[in-house]
Coordinates of C-alpha atoms in Angstrom, one line a residue:
Chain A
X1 CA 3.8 2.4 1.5
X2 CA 5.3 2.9 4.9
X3 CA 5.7 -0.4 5.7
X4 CA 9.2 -1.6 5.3
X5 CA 11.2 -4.6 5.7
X6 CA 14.6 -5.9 4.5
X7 CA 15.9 -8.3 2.1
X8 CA 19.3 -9.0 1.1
X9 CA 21.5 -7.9 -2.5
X10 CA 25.0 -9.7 -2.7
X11 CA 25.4 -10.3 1.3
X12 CA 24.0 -6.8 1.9
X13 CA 21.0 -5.7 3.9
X14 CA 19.1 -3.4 1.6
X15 CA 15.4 -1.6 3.1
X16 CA 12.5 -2.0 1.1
X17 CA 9.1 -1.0 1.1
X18 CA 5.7 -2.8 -0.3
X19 CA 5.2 -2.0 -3.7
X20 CA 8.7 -1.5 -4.5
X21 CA 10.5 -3.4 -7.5
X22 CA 14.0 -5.0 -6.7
X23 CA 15.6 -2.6 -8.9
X24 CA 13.7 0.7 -7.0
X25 CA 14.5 -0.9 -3.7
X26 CA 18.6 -0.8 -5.2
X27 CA 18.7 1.9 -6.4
X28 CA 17.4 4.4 -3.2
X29 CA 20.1 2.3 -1.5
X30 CA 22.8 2.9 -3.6
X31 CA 22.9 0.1 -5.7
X32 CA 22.9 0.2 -9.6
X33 CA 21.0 -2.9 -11.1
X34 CA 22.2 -2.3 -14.6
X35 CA 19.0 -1.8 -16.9
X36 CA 18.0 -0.4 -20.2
X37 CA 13.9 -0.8 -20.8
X38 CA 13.6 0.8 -17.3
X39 CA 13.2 4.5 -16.8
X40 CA 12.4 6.0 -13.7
X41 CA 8.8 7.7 -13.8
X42 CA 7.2 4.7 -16.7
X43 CA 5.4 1.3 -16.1
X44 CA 8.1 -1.4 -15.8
X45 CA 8.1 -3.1 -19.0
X46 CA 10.5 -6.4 -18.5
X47 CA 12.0 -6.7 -22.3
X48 CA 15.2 -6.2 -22.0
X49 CA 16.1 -8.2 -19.1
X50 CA 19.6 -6.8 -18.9
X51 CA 18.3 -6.3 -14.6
X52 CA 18.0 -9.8 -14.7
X53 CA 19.1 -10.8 -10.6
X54 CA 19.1 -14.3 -9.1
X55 CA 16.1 -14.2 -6.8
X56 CA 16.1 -16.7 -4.5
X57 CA 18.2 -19.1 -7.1
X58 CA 15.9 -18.2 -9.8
X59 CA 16.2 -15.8 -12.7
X60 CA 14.2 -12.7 -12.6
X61 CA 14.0 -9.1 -13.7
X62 CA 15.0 -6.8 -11.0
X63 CA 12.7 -3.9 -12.7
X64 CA 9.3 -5.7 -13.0
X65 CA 9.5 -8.0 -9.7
X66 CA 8.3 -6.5 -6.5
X67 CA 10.7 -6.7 -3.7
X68 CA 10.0 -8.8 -0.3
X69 CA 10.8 -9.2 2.8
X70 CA 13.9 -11.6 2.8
X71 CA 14.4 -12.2 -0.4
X72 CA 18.3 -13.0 -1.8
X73 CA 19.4 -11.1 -5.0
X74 CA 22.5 -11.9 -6.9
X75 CA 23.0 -9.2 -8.5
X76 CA 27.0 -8.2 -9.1
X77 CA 27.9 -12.0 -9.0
X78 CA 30.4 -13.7 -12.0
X79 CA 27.2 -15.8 -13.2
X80 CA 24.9 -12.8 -13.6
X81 CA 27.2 -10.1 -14.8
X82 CA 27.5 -13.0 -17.6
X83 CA 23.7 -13.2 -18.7
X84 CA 23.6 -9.6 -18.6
X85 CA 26.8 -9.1 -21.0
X86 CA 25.6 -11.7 -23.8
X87 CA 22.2 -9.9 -23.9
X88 CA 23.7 -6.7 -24.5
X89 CA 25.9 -8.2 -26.9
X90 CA 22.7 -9.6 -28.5
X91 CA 21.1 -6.3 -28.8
X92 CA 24.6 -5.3 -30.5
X93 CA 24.5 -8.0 -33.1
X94 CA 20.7 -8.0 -34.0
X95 CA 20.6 -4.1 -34.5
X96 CA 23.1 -1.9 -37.0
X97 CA 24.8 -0.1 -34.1
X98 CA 27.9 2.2 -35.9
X99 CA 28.6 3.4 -33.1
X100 CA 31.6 5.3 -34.8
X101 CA 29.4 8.1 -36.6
X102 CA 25.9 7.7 -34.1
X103 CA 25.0 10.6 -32.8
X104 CA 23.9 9.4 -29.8
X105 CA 27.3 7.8 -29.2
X106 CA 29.0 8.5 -25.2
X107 CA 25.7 9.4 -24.2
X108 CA 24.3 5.9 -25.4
X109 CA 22.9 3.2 -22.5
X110 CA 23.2 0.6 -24.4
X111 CA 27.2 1.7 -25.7
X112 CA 27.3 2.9 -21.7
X113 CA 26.2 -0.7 -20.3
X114 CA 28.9 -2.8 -23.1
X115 CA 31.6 -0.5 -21.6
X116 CA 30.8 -0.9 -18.4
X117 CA 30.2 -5.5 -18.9
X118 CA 34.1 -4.3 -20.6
X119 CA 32.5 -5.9 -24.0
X120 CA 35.6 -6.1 -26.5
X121 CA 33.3 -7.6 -29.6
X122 CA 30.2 -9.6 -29.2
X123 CA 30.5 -13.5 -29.2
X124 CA 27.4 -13.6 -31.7
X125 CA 27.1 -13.6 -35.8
X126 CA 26.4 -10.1 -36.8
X127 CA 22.6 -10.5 -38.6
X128 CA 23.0 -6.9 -40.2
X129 CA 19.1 -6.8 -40.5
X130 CA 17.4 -4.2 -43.3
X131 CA 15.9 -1.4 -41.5
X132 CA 14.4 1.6 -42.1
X133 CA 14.7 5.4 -41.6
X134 CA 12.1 8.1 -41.4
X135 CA 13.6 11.7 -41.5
X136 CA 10.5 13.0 -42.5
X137 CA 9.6 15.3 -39.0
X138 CA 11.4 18.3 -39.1
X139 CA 12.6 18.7 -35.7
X140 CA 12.9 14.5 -35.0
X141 CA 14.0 11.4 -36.8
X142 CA 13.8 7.8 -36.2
X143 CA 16.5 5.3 -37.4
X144 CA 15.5 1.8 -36.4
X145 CA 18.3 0.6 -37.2
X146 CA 19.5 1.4 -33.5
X147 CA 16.5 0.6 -32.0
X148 CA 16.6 -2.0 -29.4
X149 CA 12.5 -2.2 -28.7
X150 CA 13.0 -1.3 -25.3
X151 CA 9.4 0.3 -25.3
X152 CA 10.1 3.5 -23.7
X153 CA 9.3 5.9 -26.3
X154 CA 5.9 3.9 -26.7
X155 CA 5.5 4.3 -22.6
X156 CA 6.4 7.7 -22.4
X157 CA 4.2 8.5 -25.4
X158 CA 1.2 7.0 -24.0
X159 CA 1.7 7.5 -20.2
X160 CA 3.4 10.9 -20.1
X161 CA 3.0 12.6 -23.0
X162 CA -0.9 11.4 -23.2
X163 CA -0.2 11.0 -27.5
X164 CA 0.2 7.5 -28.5
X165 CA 2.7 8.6 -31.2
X166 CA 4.6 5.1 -30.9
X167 CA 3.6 1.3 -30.7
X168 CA 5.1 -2.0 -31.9
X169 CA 4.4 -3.7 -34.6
X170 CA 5.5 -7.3 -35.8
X171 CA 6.6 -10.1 -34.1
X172 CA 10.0 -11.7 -33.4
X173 CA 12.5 -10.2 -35.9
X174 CA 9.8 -8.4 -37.4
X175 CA 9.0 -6.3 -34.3
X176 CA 9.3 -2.3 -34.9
X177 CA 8.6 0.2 -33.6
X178 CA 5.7 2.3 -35.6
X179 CA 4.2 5.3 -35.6
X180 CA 0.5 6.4 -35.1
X181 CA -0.2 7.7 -38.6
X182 CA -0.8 6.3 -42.4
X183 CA 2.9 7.2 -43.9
X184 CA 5.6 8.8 -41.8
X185 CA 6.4 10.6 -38.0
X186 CA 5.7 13.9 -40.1
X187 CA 1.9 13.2 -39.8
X188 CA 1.6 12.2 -36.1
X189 CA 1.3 14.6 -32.9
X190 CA 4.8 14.1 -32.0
X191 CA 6.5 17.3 -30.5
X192 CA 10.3 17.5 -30.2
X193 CA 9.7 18.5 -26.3
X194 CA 8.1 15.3 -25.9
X195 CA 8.8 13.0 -22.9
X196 CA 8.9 10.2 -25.7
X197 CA 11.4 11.9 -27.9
X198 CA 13.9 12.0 -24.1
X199 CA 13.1 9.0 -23.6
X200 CA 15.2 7.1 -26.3
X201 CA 18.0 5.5 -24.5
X202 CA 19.9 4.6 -27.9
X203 CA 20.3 6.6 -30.8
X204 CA 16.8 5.8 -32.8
X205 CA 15.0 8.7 -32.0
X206 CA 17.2 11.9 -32.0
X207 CA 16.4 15.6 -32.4
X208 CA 17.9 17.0 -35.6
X209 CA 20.4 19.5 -35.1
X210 CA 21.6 18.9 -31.8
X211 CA 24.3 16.3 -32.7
X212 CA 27.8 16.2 -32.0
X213 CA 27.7 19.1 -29.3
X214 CA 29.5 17.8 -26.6
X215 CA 32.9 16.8 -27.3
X216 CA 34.4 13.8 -27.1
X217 CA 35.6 13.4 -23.4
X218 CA 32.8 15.5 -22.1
X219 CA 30.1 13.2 -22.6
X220 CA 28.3 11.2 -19.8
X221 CA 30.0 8.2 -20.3
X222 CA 33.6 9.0 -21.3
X223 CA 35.0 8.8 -17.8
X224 CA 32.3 6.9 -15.7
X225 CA 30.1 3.9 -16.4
X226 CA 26.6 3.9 -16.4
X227 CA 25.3 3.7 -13.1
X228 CA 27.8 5.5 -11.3
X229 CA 25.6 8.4 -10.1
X230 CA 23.6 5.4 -8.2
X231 CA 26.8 4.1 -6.5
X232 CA 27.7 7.3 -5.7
X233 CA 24.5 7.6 -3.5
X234 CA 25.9 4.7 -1.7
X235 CA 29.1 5.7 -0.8
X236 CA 28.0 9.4 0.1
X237 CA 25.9 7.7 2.9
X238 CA 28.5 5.7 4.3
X239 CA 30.5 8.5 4.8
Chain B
X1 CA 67.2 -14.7 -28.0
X2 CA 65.7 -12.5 -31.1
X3 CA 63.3 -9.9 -30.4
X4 CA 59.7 -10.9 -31.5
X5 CA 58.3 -10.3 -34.3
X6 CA 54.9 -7.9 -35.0
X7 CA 53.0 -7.7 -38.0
X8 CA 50.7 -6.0 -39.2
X9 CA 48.1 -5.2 -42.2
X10 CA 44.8 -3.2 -43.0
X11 CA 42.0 -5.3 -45.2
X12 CA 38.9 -3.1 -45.3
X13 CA 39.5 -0.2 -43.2
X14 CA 40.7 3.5 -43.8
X15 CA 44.3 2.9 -42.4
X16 CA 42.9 5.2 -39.5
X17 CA 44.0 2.6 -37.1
X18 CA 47.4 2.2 -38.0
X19 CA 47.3 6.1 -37.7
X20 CA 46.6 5.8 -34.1
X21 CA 49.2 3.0 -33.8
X22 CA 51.6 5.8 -34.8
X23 CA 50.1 7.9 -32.2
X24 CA 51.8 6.1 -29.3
X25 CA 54.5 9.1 -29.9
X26 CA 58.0 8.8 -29.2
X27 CA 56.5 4.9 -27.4
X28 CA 57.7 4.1 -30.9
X29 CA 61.2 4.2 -29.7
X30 CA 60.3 1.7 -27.1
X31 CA 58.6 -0.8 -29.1
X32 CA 61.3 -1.1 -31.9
X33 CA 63.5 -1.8 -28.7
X34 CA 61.0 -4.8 -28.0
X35 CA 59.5 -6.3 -31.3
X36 CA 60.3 -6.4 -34.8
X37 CA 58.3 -4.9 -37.5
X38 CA 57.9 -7.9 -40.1
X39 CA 54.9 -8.1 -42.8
X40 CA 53.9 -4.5 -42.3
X41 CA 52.2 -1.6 -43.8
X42 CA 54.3 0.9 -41.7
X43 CA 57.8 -1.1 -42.6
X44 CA 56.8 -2.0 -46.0
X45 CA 57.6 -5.2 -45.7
X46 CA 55.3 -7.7 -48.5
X47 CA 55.6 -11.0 -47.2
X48 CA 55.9 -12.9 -43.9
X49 CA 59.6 -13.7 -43.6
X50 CA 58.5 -16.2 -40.5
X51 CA 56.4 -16.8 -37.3
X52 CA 55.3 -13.5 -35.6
X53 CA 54.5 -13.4 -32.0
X54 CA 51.0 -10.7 -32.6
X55 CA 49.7 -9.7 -35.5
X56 CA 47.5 -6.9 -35.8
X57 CA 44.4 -6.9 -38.2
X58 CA 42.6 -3.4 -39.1
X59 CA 39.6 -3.7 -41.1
X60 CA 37.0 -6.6 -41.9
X61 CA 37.1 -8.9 -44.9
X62 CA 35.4 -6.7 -47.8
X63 CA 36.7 -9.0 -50.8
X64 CA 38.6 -12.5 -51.5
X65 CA 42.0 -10.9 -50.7
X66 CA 41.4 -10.0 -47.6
X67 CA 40.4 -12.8 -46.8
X68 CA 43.3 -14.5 -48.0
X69 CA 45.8 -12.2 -46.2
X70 CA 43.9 -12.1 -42.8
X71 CA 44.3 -16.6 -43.3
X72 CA 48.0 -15.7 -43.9
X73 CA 47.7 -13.9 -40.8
X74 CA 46.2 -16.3 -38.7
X75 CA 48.6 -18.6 -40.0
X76 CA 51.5 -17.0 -39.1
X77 CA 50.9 -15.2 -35.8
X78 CA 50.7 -16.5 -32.6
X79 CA 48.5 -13.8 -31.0
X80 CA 46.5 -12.5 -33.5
X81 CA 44.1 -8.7 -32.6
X82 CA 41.7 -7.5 -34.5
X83 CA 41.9 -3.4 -33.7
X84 CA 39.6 -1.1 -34.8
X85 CA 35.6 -1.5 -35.4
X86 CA 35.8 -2.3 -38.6
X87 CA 37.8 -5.3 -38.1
X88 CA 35.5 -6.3 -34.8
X89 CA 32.1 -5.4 -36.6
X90 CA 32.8 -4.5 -40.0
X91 CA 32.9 -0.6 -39.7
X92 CA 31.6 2.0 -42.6
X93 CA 32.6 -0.2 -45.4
X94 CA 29.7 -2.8 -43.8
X95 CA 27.2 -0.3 -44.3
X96 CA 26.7 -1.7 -47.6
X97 CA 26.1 -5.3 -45.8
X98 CA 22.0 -4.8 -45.8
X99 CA 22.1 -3.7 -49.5
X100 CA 22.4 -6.4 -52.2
X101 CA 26.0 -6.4 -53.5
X102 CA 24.5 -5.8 -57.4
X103 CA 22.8 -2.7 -56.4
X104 CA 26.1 -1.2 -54.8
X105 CA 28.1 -2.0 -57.8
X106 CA 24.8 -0.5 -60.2
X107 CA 25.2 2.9 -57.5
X108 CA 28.5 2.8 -57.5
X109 CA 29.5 2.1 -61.3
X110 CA 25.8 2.9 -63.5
X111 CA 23.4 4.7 -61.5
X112 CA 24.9 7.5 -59.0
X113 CA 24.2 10.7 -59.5
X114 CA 28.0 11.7 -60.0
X115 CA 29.2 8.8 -62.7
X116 CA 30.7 9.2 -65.7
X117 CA 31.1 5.7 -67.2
X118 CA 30.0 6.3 -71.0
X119 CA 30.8 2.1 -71.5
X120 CA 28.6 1.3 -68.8
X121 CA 30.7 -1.5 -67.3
X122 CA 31.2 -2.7 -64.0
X123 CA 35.0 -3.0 -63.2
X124 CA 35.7 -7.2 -63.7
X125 CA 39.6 -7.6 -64.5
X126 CA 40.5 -10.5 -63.0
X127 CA 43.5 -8.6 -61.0
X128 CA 41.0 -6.8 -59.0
X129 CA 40.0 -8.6 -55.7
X130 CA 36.4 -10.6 -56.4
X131 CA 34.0 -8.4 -53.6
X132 CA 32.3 -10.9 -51.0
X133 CA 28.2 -10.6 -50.7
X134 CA 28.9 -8.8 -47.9
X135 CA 31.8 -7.5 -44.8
X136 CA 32.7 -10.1 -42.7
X137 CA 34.3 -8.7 -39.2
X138 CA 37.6 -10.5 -39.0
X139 CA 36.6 -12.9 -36.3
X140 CA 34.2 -14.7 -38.7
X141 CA 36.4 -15.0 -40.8
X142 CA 39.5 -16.9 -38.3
X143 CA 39.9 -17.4 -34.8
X144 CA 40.6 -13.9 -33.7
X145 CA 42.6 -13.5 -29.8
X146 CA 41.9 -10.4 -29.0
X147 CA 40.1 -7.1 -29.6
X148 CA 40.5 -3.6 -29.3
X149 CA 37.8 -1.5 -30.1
X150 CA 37.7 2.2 -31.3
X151 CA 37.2 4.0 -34.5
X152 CA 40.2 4.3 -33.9
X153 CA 41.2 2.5 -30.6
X154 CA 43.3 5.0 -28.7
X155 CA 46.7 5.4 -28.9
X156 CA 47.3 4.3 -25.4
X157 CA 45.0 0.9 -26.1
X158 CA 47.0 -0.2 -28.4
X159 CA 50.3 0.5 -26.0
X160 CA 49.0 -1.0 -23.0
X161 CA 47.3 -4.0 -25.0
X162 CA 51.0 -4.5 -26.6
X163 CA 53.3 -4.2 -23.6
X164 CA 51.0 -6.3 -21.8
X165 CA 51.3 -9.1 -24.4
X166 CA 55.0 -8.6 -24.8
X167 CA 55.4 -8.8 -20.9
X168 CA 53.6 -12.0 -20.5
X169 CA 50.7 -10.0 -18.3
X170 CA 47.0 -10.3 -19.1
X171 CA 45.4 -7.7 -21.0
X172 CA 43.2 -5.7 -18.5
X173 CA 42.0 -2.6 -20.1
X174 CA 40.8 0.1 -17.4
X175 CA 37.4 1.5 -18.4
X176 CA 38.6 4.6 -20.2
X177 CA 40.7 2.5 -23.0
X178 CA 37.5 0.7 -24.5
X179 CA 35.6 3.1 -26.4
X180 CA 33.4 2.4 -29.8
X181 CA 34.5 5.7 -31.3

C-alpha cells in the first residue's frame, strides 16, 4: 500500500495509492465525490452510482473503481453534475420521500445531495409505489417507503455487526429490503446500537424516540451541503 | 406603463404557503409598489380580470376543480411557480395516492373509527368537486416555470424568487433558500 502514484481529477493532480478507489483517493485529498451507497468502513457496493466520474471518457463509479496511475476523472464538470442530479431525482420519484414530516429530514444524504445538485422538483413522473412499514421492534422501525436500496444497512449488518439482520429481496421494482426472520424486525437480532441501524443514510431505518431533536437550523445540512467537511480538508491544506 | 399583475391561488394545500408569502413582513409594502394583486386568495379577488405576469400555484391537483383553476392559471399567466411541496410533489394530501381512492372515501365516510354517518352515504352532490384517482403535483398537470420548494418555502424564497422575476434577473437561489421542509 505504500506505493503511490498520481492521476488527475478536473485538471488537478490528486496522490493515490494501489488499492485505493477513485472516490478514497478524493476524498484524503480534499475532494468530495458526491455518493450515497458508499460509507467509509463497508465493501463498496456500486448501486447508486450518484459517484459516477468520467474515467478516461467513460462512465464509471468513483466508489467501486480502483484508482491508477494517470487516470483523468471528470468529476465537478456540467455533464456529470447532470447524470448525478437525474439519478437523485430518480431515487426521489420512485420512493415516497415527504420530506416535510420525515424524521430523518436535514440530516438526510439523499435530501443533503438534491440540495446541494440545487434540485427545485424532479423532471420525472412521481410512481408513488405501495410500500410497507414495520414498527414492530421496539427501539427501531423500518419504513420502505424512504428506502433507496442503497445496501448499507445489509453491509453493515453482515460485515460489522456480524448479524445478517437485512438482505434484498425482489427484483427491479420489486426489490426490498427484508429482514432475517419469518414475520417482522421484532423477531431478528437487530440491536438499536447496531452499526446497521447508523448506517441508514435516509430516513427508512430510524430509532424510535429520537426524532425531531435538533431544531430546524441546527441540523447537518441546514447551512452546508453534503460534502463540505471533505472540501474543507482541502482548503485547510492549502493554507 | 401599469404595474404587473400577480395572481395567486391554493388547490390542494393547507394555505400554509400563502402564510409564508405573508411572512416577507413589511416586504409587503414593497411588492404592492411593484405588482398588482389580481385573482387572489389574499385580495379576494374571484376571477382573472386579464393577463398576469406570475402566477403562483400552492398545492397539487386533488379534484376536477383544481385542475380546472390551475388550466385557468396556466392560461392566464406568463410565469407561472408552483411553491410549496405539495404543489411540486403532491404534499400530505398525496399520501392517499398509494391507497385506492374507494377505500379513502370508505375510511373517510363508513369505516373510521370516529364517524358518525347513520345514512351511510358517501358525499356525491354534484356541487362538490369530483376527487381524481389520485394527487397530481401541478407540473403534471400544465407546464409549470418554476419551483420553489418548502413545506413552506421560506419567506425570503419567495422574495428573492419574485424580485428576481420582476427585475428581469435569473432566479439563482443560494443554497440556504431551497429546503424540503
Amino acid at each position: 500500500m505504500s506505493e503511490t502514484f498520481t492521476f488527475v481529477i478536473d485538471d488537478k493532480e490528486i496522490e493515490g495509492c494501489f488499492g485505493q478507489t477513485i472516490l478514497e483517493a478524493a476524498e484524503e485529498a480534499g475532494v468530495y465525490i458526491p455518493r450515497l451507497c458508499h460509507l467509509k468502513g463497508l465493501t463498496p457496493f456500486g448501486s447508486c452510482r450518484v459517484c459516477t466520474c468520467m474515467v478516461n471518457g467513460r462512465a464509471m463509479a468513483a466508489c467501486t473503481q480502483p484508482a491508477a496511475p494517470g487516470m483523468i476523472v471528470e468529476n465537478a464538470s456540467e455533464r456529470v453534475t447532470e447524470i448525478r442530479k437525474s439519478l437523485v431525482e430518480m431515487l426521489f420519484v420512485e420512493g415516497n420521500h415527504f420530506c416535510m414530516f420525515c424524521e430523518r429530514s436535514g440530516d438526510c444524504e439523499l435530501q443533503g445531495l438534491a440540495y446541494r445538485f440545487g434540485i427545485a422538483a424532479p423532471r420525472y413522473p412521481y410512481l408513488f409505489p405501495e410500500r410497507d412499514l414495520d414498527a414492530s421492534h421496539d427501539d427501531i422501525f423500518i419504513d420502505r417507503n424512504r428506502c433507496v436500496l442503497c445496501g448499507r444497512c445489509v453491509r453493515a449488518s453482515r460485515e460489522k455487526d456480524g448479524k445478517h439482520v437485512f438482505g434484498f429481496v425482489g427484483r427491479g421494482p420489486a426489490k426490498r429490503v427484508q429482514v432475517n426472520a419469518e414475520a417482522a424486525l421484532a423477531e431478528t437480532k437487530v440491536a438499536v446500537t447496531d452499526e446497521a441501524v447508523a448506517a441508514c443514510p435516509v430516513g427508512a431505518i430510524l430509532k424510535k424516540r429520537t426524532a425531531y431533536r435538533v431544531p430546524v437550523g441546527e441540523r447537518r445540512y441546514d447551512h452546508e451541503p453534503i460534502g463540505s467537511d471533505i472540501e474543507k480538508r482541502r482548503t485547510a491544506a492549502a493554507e | 406603463m401599469g404595474k404587473a399583475k400577480i395572481a395567486t391561488t391554493s388547490l390542494a394545500g393547507c394555505f400554509g404557503c400563502h402564510m409564508s408569502l405573508l411572512d416577507i413582513d413589511e416586504r409587503i409594502l414593497e411588492l404592492i409598489e411593484l405588482v398588482d394583486f389580481d385573482k387572489s386568495p389574499i385580495d379576494d379577488i374571484k376571477t382573472f380580470s386579464g393577463r398576469c405576469l406570475v402566477g403562483l400555484v400552492e398545492g397539487g391537483c386533488c379534484n376536477e376543480e383544481n385542475v380546472e383553476v390551475l388550466k385557468s392559471f396556466r392560461e392566464h399567466c406568463e410565469i407561472l411557480i408552483s411553491f410549496g411541496d405539495c404543489a411540486i410533489m403532491g404534499g400530505i394530501p398525496a399520501m392517499r395516492n398509494t391507497i385506492p381512492l374507494q377505500e379513502c372515501l370508505d375510511e373517510a365516510y363508513i369505516n373510521g373509527p370516529t364517524v358518525y354517518n347513520p345514512s351511510g352515504e358517501v358525499p356525491n352532490d354534484p356541487e362538490i368537486p369530483l376527487l381524481l384517482n389520485r394527487v397530481y403535483p401541478a407540473h403534471e398537470v400544465v407546464r409549470i416555470d418554476y419551483h420553489l420548494p418548502g413545506c413552506p418555502p421560506p419567506a425570503d424564497t419567495i422574495w428573492e424568487a419574485l424580485v428576481a422575476l420582476l427585475s428581469n434577473k435569473p432566479l439563482d437561489l443560494p443554497y440556504e433558500l431551497i429546503k424540503y421542509d
